[in-house]
CSV table of C-alpha atoms in Angstrom, one decimal:
chain,number,residue,atom,x,y,z
A,244,MET,CA,51.0,0.6,149.2
A,245,LYS,CA,49.7,2.1,146.8
A,246,TYR,CA,50.6,4.6,144.3
A,247,SER,CA,48.5,7.9,144.4
A,248,SER,CA,49.2,11.6,142.4
A,249,ILE,CA,49.0,15.0,142.7
A,250,ILE,CA,47.1,16.9,139.8
A,251,MET,CA,47.2,20.1,138.8
A,252,THR,CA,46.7,22.3,136.0
A,253,VAL,CA,49.1,24.2,135.1
A,254,ALA,CA,48.7,26.8,132.4
A,255,VAL,CA,51.0,26.7,129.6
A,256,GLY,CA,51.5,29.7,126.5
A,257,SER,CA,51.2,26.7,123.4
A,258,MET,CA,53.6,26.9,120.8
A,259,LEU,CA,51.8,24.4,118.9
A,260,PHE,CA,49.8,27.0,116.1
A,261,ALA,CA,50.6,30.4,114.6
A,262,THR,CA,47.6,31.7,116.7
A,263,SER,CA,48.2,33.2,120.6
A,264,CYS,CA,45.5,30.4,122.0
A,265,SER,CA,46.6,28.4,124.8
A,266,LYS,CA,45.4,25.6,126.0
A,267,GLU,CA,46.4,23.9,129.3
A,268,VAL,CA,48.6,20.8,130.3
A,269,LYS,CA,48.0,18.2,133.4
A,270,THR,CA,50.7,17.2,134.9
A,271,GLU,CA,50.7,14.9,137.7
A,272,LEU,CA,53.3,14.1,140.3
A,273,GLU,CA,53.2,10.1,140.9
A,274,THR,CA,53.7,9.3,144.7
A,275,TYR,CA,54.3,5.8,147.0
A,276,LYS,CA,52.7,5.8,149.8
A,277,VAL,CA,55.8,3.8,152.3
A,278,GLU,CA,54.2,0.9,154.1
A,279,PRO,CA,55.3,-2.2,155.9
A,280,THR,CA,56.1,-5.0,152.8
A,281,THR,CA,57.6,-8.2,152.3
A,282,LEU,CA,61.1,-7.9,150.0
A,283,THR,CA,62.7,-11.2,149.0
A,284,GLU,CA,64.9,-12.2,145.7
A,285,THR,CA,64.1,-15.3,144.5
A,286,VAL,CA,66.5,-17.9,142.9
A,287,THR,CA,64.3,-20.4,140.3
A,288,ALA,CA,65.8,-23.9,139.1
A,289,THR,CA,64.2,-27.5,138.1
A,290,GLY,CA,65.8,-30.8,140.0
A,291,THR,CA,64.1,-34.6,140.8
A,292,MET,CA,62.2,-36.2,143.5
A,293,GLU,CA,64.6,-38.4,145.6
A,294,SER,CA,63.9,-40.2,149.1
A,295,VAL,CA,66.7,-39.7,151.7
A,296,THR,CA,66.7,-43.1,152.4
A,297,GLN,CA,66.4,-45.5,150.1
A,298,VAL,CA,67.8,-49.3,150.0
A,299,ASP,CA,68.5,-51.7,147.8
A,300,VAL,CA,67.0,-54.7,150.0
A,301,GLY,CA,69.0,-58.5,149.0
A,302,THR,CA,70.3,-62.3,149.9
A,303,GLN,CA,73.8,-63.1,150.5
A,304,VAL,CA,73.1,-67.0,149.5
A,305,THR,CA,72.4,-67.8,146.2
A,306,GLY,CA,69.2,-69.9,146.4
A,307,ILE,CA,65.7,-69.8,145.5
A,308,ILE,CA,62.9,-67.6,146.0
A,309,GLN,CA,60.4,-70.0,148.5
A,310,ASN,CA,58.4,-66.5,149.5
A,311,LEU,CA,57.4,-63.2,149.1
A,312,TYR,CA,55.8,-61.5,151.8
A,313,ALA,CA,55.7,-57.6,150.4
A,314,ASP,CA,54.7,-56.1,147.2
A,315,PHE,CA,54.7,-52.5,145.8
A,316,ASN,CA,53.3,-50.3,147.0
A,317,ASP,CA,53.2,-52.3,150.4
A,318,VAL,CA,53.8,-50.3,152.9
A,319,VAL,CA,57.1,-51.9,156.1
A,320,GLN,CA,58.1,-51.5,159.0
A,321,LYS,CA,62.3,-51.7,160.5
A,322,GLY,CA,62.2,-55.9,161.6
A,323,GLN,CA,59.6,-57.4,159.1
A,324,LEU,CA,59.0,-60.3,157.2
A,325,LEU,CA,59.8,-59.8,153.4
A,326,ALA,CA,60.8,-62.7,151.4
A,327,GLU,CA,61.9,-66.4,152.1
A,328,LEU,CA,64.1,-68.8,150.4
A,329,GLU,CA,64.1,-72.6,149.8
A,330,LYS,CA,66.2,-73.7,152.9
A,331,THR,CA,67.0,-77.1,152.3
A,332,THR,CA,70.1,-76.8,150.7
A,333,LEU,CA,71.2,-74.0,153.6
A,334,ASP,CA,70.7,-76.6,155.9
A,335,ALA,CA,72.8,-79.6,155.4
A,336,GLU,CA,75.7,-77.2,154.9
A,337,LEU,CA,74.0,-76.8,159.2
A,338,LYS,CA,74.0,-80.4,160.1
A,339,SER,CA,77.5,-81.1,157.9
A,340,ALA,CA,79.0,-78.5,159.8
A,341,ASP,CA,77.9,-79.4,162.7
A,342,ALA,CA,79.3,-83.3,161.9
A,343,SER,CA,82.5,-81.1,161.4
A,344,VAL,CA,82.6,-79.4,164.7
A,345,LEU,CA,82.0,-83.1,166.5
A,346,SER,CA,84.4,-84.3,164.4
A,347,ALA,CA,87.5,-81.7,165.5
A,348,LYS,CA,86.5,-81.4,168.2
A,349,SER,CA,86.8,-85.3,168.6
A,350,THR,CA,90.6,-85.0,167.7
A,351,TYR,CA,91.4,-81.8,169.2
A,352,GLU,CA,89.6,-83.0,173.1
A,353,TYR,CA,91.9,-86.8,171.9
A,354,THR,CA,95.2,-84.9,171.3
A,355,GLN,CA,95.2,-82.8,173.7
A,356,ARG,CA,94.7,-85.3,176.6
A,357,ASN,CA,98.2,-87.0,174.2
A,358,TYR,CA,100.0,-84.2,174.3
A,359,GLN,CA,99.5,-83.7,178.7
A,360,ARG,CA,100.4,-87.4,178.5
A,361,ASP,CA,104.0,-87.2,176.7
A,362,LYS,CA,104.6,-83.9,178.6
A,363,ALA,CA,104.5,-85.2,182.0
A,364,LEU,CA,106.4,-88.0,180.3
A,365,HIS,CA,108.6,-85.6,178.7
A,366,ASP,CA,109.6,-83.7,181.8
A,367,GLU,CA,110.4,-86.6,184.2
A,368,LYS,CA,113.1,-88.2,180.5
A,369,LEU,CA,110.8,-90.8,180.1
A,370,ILE,CA,110.8,-89.6,175.8
A,371,SER,CA,112.7,-88.0,173.4
A,372,ASP,CA,112.2,-84.5,172.7
A,373,TYR,CA,110.7,-86.5,168.7
A,374,GLU,CA,107.9,-87.3,170.4
A,375,PHE,CA,107.0,-84.9,172.5
A,376,GLN,CA,107.0,-82.2,169.8
A,377,THR,CA,105.2,-84.1,167.3
A,378,SER,CA,102.6,-84.9,170.3
A,379,GLN,CA,102.3,-81.3,170.4
A,380,HIS,CA,102.2,-80.8,167.3
A,381,ASP,CA,99.2,-83.1,166.7
A,382,TYR,CA,97.3,-81.2,169.0
A,383,GLU,CA,98.0,-78.1,167.8
A,384,VAL,CA,97.2,-78.9,164.0
A,385,ALA,CA,93.8,-80.4,166.5
A,386,LYS,CA,92.7,-77.4,168.0
A,387,LEU,CA,93.3,-75.1,165.2
A,388,ASN,CA,90.8,-77.4,162.8
A,389,TYR,CA,88.7,-77.6,166.1
A,390,GLU,CA,88.3,-73.5,165.3
A,391,LYS,CA,87.6,-73.4,162.0
A,392,ALA,CA,85.0,-76.2,162.3
A,393,GLN,CA,82.9,-73.7,164.9
A,394,ALA,CA,84.1,-71.0,162.9
A,395,ASP,CA,82.5,-72.6,159.7
A,396,ARG,CA,79.1,-73.6,161.5
A,397,VAL,CA,78.7,-70.4,162.9
A,398,ARG,CA,78.9,-69.5,159.0
A,399,ALA,CA,76.6,-72.2,158.0
A,400,ALA,CA,74.5,-70.7,160.6
A,401,LYS,CA,73.5,-67.3,159.8
A,402,ASN,CA,73.4,-68.5,155.9
A,403,VAL,CA,70.4,-70.1,157.2
A,404,ASN,CA,69.2,-66.8,158.7
A,405,TYR,CA,70.6,-65.2,155.0
A,406,ALA,CA,66.9,-67.2,154.0
A,407,GLU,CA,65.1,-65.2,155.1
A,408,ILE,CA,64.6,-60.9,154.6
A,409,TYR,CA,63.7,-58.1,157.0
A,410,SER,CA,63.1,-54.7,156.0
A,411,PRO,CA,66.4,-53.2,157.2
A,412,ILE,CA,64.2,-50.1,157.5
A,413,ASP,CA,60.3,-48.3,158.0
A,414,GLY,CA,59.3,-47.6,154.3
A,415,VAL,CA,57.1,-48.3,151.7
A,416,VAL,CA,58.5,-51.1,148.6
A,417,ILE,CA,58.7,-49.5,145.6
A,418,SER,CA,60.1,-52.3,144.0
A,419,ARG,CA,60.2,-55.0,143.7
A,420,GLU,CA,62.5,-57.3,141.5
A,421,VAL,CA,62.0,-60.8,142.0
A,422,GLU,CA,59.2,-63.7,141.6
A,423,VAL,CA,58.2,-67.2,143.3
A,424,GLY,CA,60.7,-69.3,141.8
A,425,GLN,CA,63.4,-67.2,140.7
A,426,THR,CA,66.8,-68.5,141.5
A,427,VAL,CA,68.8,-65.4,142.9
A,428,VAL,CA,73.0,-65.9,141.9
A,429,SER,CA,74.9,-64.2,145.3
A,430,SER,CA,78.6,-63.5,143.6
A,431,MET,CA,81.2,-60.4,144.7
A,432,ASN,CA,77.1,-58.5,144.5
A,433,VAL,CA,73.9,-58.3,146.5
A,434,ALA,CA,71.2,-60.5,144.3
A,435,ASN,CA,68.6,-57.3,144.6
A,436,LEU,CA,65.4,-58.1,145.5
A,437,TYR,CA,63.4,-55.0,146.8
A,438,ILE,CA,64.2,-51.9,146.6
A,439,ILE,CA,62.2,-49.4,150.0
A,440,ALA,CA,62.4,-45.7,150.5
A,441,ASP,CA,61.3,-44.0,153.4
A,442,LEU,CA,58.8,-41.2,152.1
A,443,ASP,CA,58.0,-39.0,154.7
A,444,GLN,CA,61.4,-37.4,154.3
A,445,MET,CA,62.2,-36.5,150.7
A,446,GLN,CA,64.6,-34.3,148.6
A,447,VAL,CA,65.1,-32.3,145.6
A,448,VAL,CA,68.4,-32.3,143.4
A,449,GLY,CA,68.0,-29.1,141.6
A,450,ASN,CA,69.9,-27.7,139.2
A,451,VAL,CA,71.1,-24.0,139.2
A,452,ASP,CA,72.9,-22.1,137.2
A,453,GLU,CA,76.3,-20.7,137.4
A,454,ALA,CA,74.7,-17.0,137.6
A,455,ASP,CA,72.4,-17.7,140.9
A,456,ILE,CA,74.5,-20.1,142.6
A,457,GLY,CA,76.2,-18.0,144.5
A,458,LYS,CA,72.8,-16.2,146.0
A,459,VAL,CA,72.7,-19.9,147.2
A,460,LYS,CA,73.2,-20.8,150.6
A,461,VAL,CA,72.4,-23.8,153.7
A,462,GLY,CA,69.5,-23.1,155.0
A,463,GLN,CA,67.3,-20.2,152.8
A,464,HIS,CA,63.9,-21.4,152.6
A,465,VAL,CA,61.9,-22.8,149.5
A,466,THR,CA,58.7,-23.8,147.4
A,467,PHE,CA,58.2,-26.1,145.1
A,468,THR,CA,55.8,-27.3,142.9
A,469,VAL,CA,56.0,-30.6,140.6
A,470,ASP,CA,52.8,-31.2,137.6
A,471,ALA,CA,51.0,-33.9,139.6
A,472,TYR,CA,49.3,-31.5,141.6
A,473,THR,CA,49.2,-28.3,139.9
A,474,ASP,CA,46.9,-26.6,142.9
A,475,ASP,CA,50.1,-28.0,145.8
A,476,VAL,CA,52.7,-25.6,146.6
A,477,PHE,CA,55.1,-27.6,148.7
A,478,GLU,CA,58.0,-26.1,151.0
A,479,GLY,CA,61.4,-27.1,152.1
A,480,THR,CA,65.1,-25.8,153.1
A,481,VAL,CA,68.3,-25.5,151.1
A,482,LYS,CA,70.5,-28.0,152.6
A,483,GLN,CA,73.5,-28.7,150.4
A,484,VAL,CA,75.1,-26.6,147.7
A,485,ARG,CA,77.2,-28.9,146.5
A,486,LEU,CA,80.7,-27.8,144.6
A,487,ASN,CA,81.3,-30.2,141.6
A,488,PRO,CA,79.4,-28.4,138.1
A,489,THR,CA,77.9,-29.8,135.9
A,490,THR,CA,78.1,-28.9,131.8
A,491,THR,CA,76.1,-29.2,129.9
A,492,SER,CA,76.2,-27.9,125.9
A,493,ASN,CA,78.2,-25.5,127.8
A,494,VAL,CA,75.7,-24.0,130.0
A,495,VAL,CA,77.6,-24.9,133.4
A,496,THR,CA,75.0,-26.0,136.7
A,497,TYR,CA,75.3,-27.1,140.1
A,498,GLU,CA,74.1,-29.2,142.8
A,499,VAL,CA,72.1,-28.5,145.4
A,500,ILE,CA,69.3,-30.4,147.8
A,501,VAL,CA,66.2,-29.1,149.7
A,502,SER,CA,64.7,-31.3,152.1
A,503,ALA,CA,61.1,-32.0,152.2
A,504,SER,CA,58.8,-33.3,154.3
A,505,ASN,CA,56.0,-35.0,153.0
A,506,PRO,CA,53.5,-36.2,155.5
A,507,GLU,CA,51.0,-37.3,153.3
A,508,HIS,CA,53.5,-39.0,150.9
A,509,LYS,CA,52.0,-37.4,147.7
A,510,LEU,CA,56.0,-36.2,146.5
A,511,ILE,CA,57.4,-39.9,144.7
A,512,PRO,CA,60.8,-40.5,143.3
A,513,GLY,CA,61.5,-39.2,140.2
A,514,MET,CA,58.6,-36.2,140.2
A,515,THR,CA,60.8,-33.0,138.0
A,516,ALA,CA,60.1,-30.1,140.4
A,517,ASN,CA,59.9,-26.7,140.0
A,518,LEU,CA,62.0,-24.9,142.5
A,519,THR,CA,61.8,-21.1,143.6
A,520,ILE,CA,64.4,-20.1,146.2
A,521,TYR,CA,64.0,-17.4,148.6
A,522,ALA,CA,67.8,-15.7,148.0
A,523,VAL,CA,66.2,-12.7,149.8
A,524,GLN,CA,63.6,-13.0,152.1
A,525,LEU,CA,63.1,-9.7,154.6
A,526,ASN,CA,59.6,-9.5,156.4
A,527,ASN,CA,57.6,-6.6,157.5
A,528,ILE,CA,60.2,-3.6,156.8
A,529,LEU,CA,60.6,-0.5,154.8
A,530,ALA,CA,60.7,-0.4,150.8
A,531,ILE,CA,60.7,2.3,147.8
A,532,PRO,CA,61.5,2.7,143.9
A,533,PRO,CA,64.1,2.9,142.9
A,534,LYS,CA,62.8,5.8,140.7
A,535,SER,CA,62.5,7.3,143.2
A,536,MET,CA,65.7,7.9,144.8
A,537,LYS,CA,66.3,10.3,141.4
A,538,PHE,CA,63.6,12.4,141.7
A,539,ALA,CA,64.7,15.6,141.1
A,540,PRO,CA,61.5,18.4,141.7
A,541,MET,CA,60.7,20.0,137.9
A,542,MET,CA,60.3,23.9,138.9
A,543,ASP,CA,58.0,26.5,137.7
A,544,ASP,CA,59.9,28.7,135.2
A,545,ASP,CA,57.4,31.6,136.6
A,546,LYS,CA,59.5,33.7,139.0
A,547,GLU,CA,56.4,35.8,141.1
A,548,SER,CA,55.5,31.5,141.9
A,549,GLY,CA,59.1,31.5,144.2
A,550,GLU,CA,61.0,27.8,144.2
A,551,ARG,CA,57.9,25.5,144.2
A,552,ASP,CA,57.5,22.9,141.6
A,553,VAL,CA,55.9,23.1,138.3
A,554,THR,CA,52.2,21.6,140.3
A,555,GLY,CA,52.8,24.5,141.9
A,556,MET,CA,54.6,22.7,145.3
A,557,ALA,CA,56.8,24.7,147.6
A,558,VAL,CA,60.2,22.9,147.7
A,559,GLU,CA,62.2,22.4,150.8
A,560,PRO,CA,66.0,21.0,149.4
A,561,LEU,CA,68.4,19.5,151.7
A,562,ALA,CA,70.9,22.1,153.1
A,563,GLU,CA,73.3,19.3,153.4
A,564,PRO,CA,74.1,17.6,150.3
A,565,SER,CA,73.1,13.2,150.8
A,566,LYS,CA,74.0,10.1,149.3
A,567,ASN,CA,70.3,8.8,149.2
A,568,SER,CA,67.3,11.3,149.4
A,569,VAL,CA,64.5,10.7,148.1
A,570,TRP,CA,62.0,13.7,148.3
A,571,VAL,CA,59.0,13.3,150.6
A,572,VAL,CA,56.0,15.1,150.0
A,573,ARG,CA,54.5,16.8,153.7
A,574,ASP,CA,52.1,19.9,154.0
A,575,ASN,CA,51.5,20.6,150.3
A,576,LYS,CA,55.4,20.7,149.7
A,577,LEU,CA,58.0,18.7,148.5
A,578,VAL,CA,61.4,18.4,151.4
A,579,GLN,CA,63.9,16.5,150.8
A,580,THR,CA,65.1,13.6,153.0
A,581,ALA,CA,67.7,11.9,153.3
A,582,VAL,CA,67.7,8.2,153.9
A,583,GLN,CA,69.4,5.2,154.7
A,584,THR,CA,69.7,1.5,152.3
A,585,GLY,CA,69.8,-1.6,152.3
A,586,ILE,CA,68.5,-4.7,150.2
A,587,THR,CA,67.4,-4.1,146.3
A,588,ASN,CA,66.2,-7.4,144.2
A,589,GLY,CA,65.6,-4.5,141.5
A,590,ILE,CA,62.4,-4.0,141.9
A,591,MET,CA,61.7,-1.9,145.6
A,592,GLN,CA,64.6,-0.8,148.3
A,593,GLN,CA,65.1,-1.4,150.8
A,594,ILE,CA,64.8,1.3,153.3
A,595,THR,CA,66.7,1.5,156.7
A,596,GLY,CA,66.5,4.9,157.6
A,597,GLY,CA,64.9,8.3,157.1
A,598,LEU,CA,61.8,7.4,156.2
A,599,GLN,CA,58.2,6.0,158.6
A,600,ALA,CA,55.2,3.7,157.3
A,601,GLY,CA,52.4,6.2,156.5
A,602,ASP,CA,55.4,9.0,154.7
A,603,VAL,CA,53.8,9.8,151.3
A,604,ILE,CA,57.1,10.3,148.7
A,605,ALA,CA,58.0,11.9,144.6
A,606,VAL,CA,58.4,9.0,142.2
A,607,GLN,CA,57.9,11.5,139.1
A,608,TYR,CA,56.2,14.0,137.2
A,609,MET,CA,54.2,13.2,135.1
A,610,THR,CA,52.3,15.4,131.9
A,611,GLU,CA,49.3,14.1,130.0
A,612,ALA,CA,48.0,16.6,126.5
A,613,PRO,CA,44.8,18.3,126.5
A,614,ASP,CA,41.5,16.6,124.9
A,615,GLY,CA,42.2,17.5,120.9
A,616,ASP,CA,45.1,18.2,121.1
A,617,ASP,CA,47.7,16.4,118.8
A,618,GLY,CA,49.4,14.2,121.1
A,619,LYS,CA,53.0,17.2,121.5
A,620,ALA,CA,52.7,18.4,125.4
A,621,GLN,CA,55.9,17.3,126.5
A,622,ARG,CA,55.8,13.4,128.7
A,623,SER,CA,57.0,11.1,130.8
A,624,PRO,CA,59.7,8.9,129.4
A,625,PHE,CA,57.8,6.3,131.4
A,626,MET,CA,55.1,6.8,130.5
A,627,PRO,CA,53.5,4.4,126.6
A,628,LYS,CA,52.9,7.4,123.7
A,629,PRO,CA,49.6,6.5,122.2
A,630,PRO,CA,47.9,4.5,120.3
A,631,GLY,CA,49.8,5.9,116.3
A,632,SER,CA,51.9,7.7,117.1
A,633,ASP,CA,55.1,6.5,115.3
A,634,LYS,CA,52.8,7.1,112.3
A,635,LYS,CA,53.7,10.4,110.2
A,636,LYS,CA,50.6,12.5,108.6
A,637,LYS,CA,50.0,12.3,105.0
């Protein structure tokens, strides 16, 4: 799509001097050729890189770190052994739990036999109710103690297993919090040993200004850059628009979550990303400069020229007024044409009907003073002033 110009020379009587001499002023018609293009409207923001999945790996038991099998930046697989705690105390607790189970089982079986015997005697009314109830009570208590001993044994065995720490996900070790020989204490909070992140899938938590948040929708295309790789442009998609506002120095922003794949692991947590969110992205459409819809032919004052503009082209207006119209250059004529419009990004206006690819439309008139003139010839307001035009003549 290129701008072009139709240039014609118009004889104009000069009024710059008292003499009757005349000079020529060049009048240009700036035009625009309609061709398929891409119309975009973007929202910019900054944000921080985060991994979508990040796990703090810890231990639920107290002990001394005996072995570490992973370090910073190691790639680990789910189920891989990462560290071991010293197990002496845990093994002793498991043996004690085994002994408690055997003792409780023996007591339970003994009281069970007594209960069954006393129940038979009580049914024959050979013992008192008190003796039977005492036997029944001893049996029930022994049964509960046996069940508790079994549960304690399960917990002790589980604690021994907790002494071996395995990776819960596939990922990369981004932090190691302990050293060999260090004691980790399990209390209300799990003692952290590692932080593992899945770097294959990353997300950017962007901060979008309240003036732009209405344009951002889930699913929109996003490109972003990071300072570490200035020549690379990464791509993502708006995954979530969070409604909770953040106010800093009277500036209100909203968090927008952008998901992005990271197969090369270039993106790492904590990086600052410069986001470009494509609020509007239309491909292969027709669009024109908005000012072309405000164009009106500048008619020639010479009555003998007929219905022609100052460039000498014939002018054919619409028979009926239209809300939106442009002037198309056809066969050396300006033909007013009604158009249907779509969205605009302030720079280009989408045209949904009335024009075809290849049409040439008028944008504005441009006038240029002849050589040697003092610059007082008529000029378009869109053209810059000549150098020194603001200086007063002495």
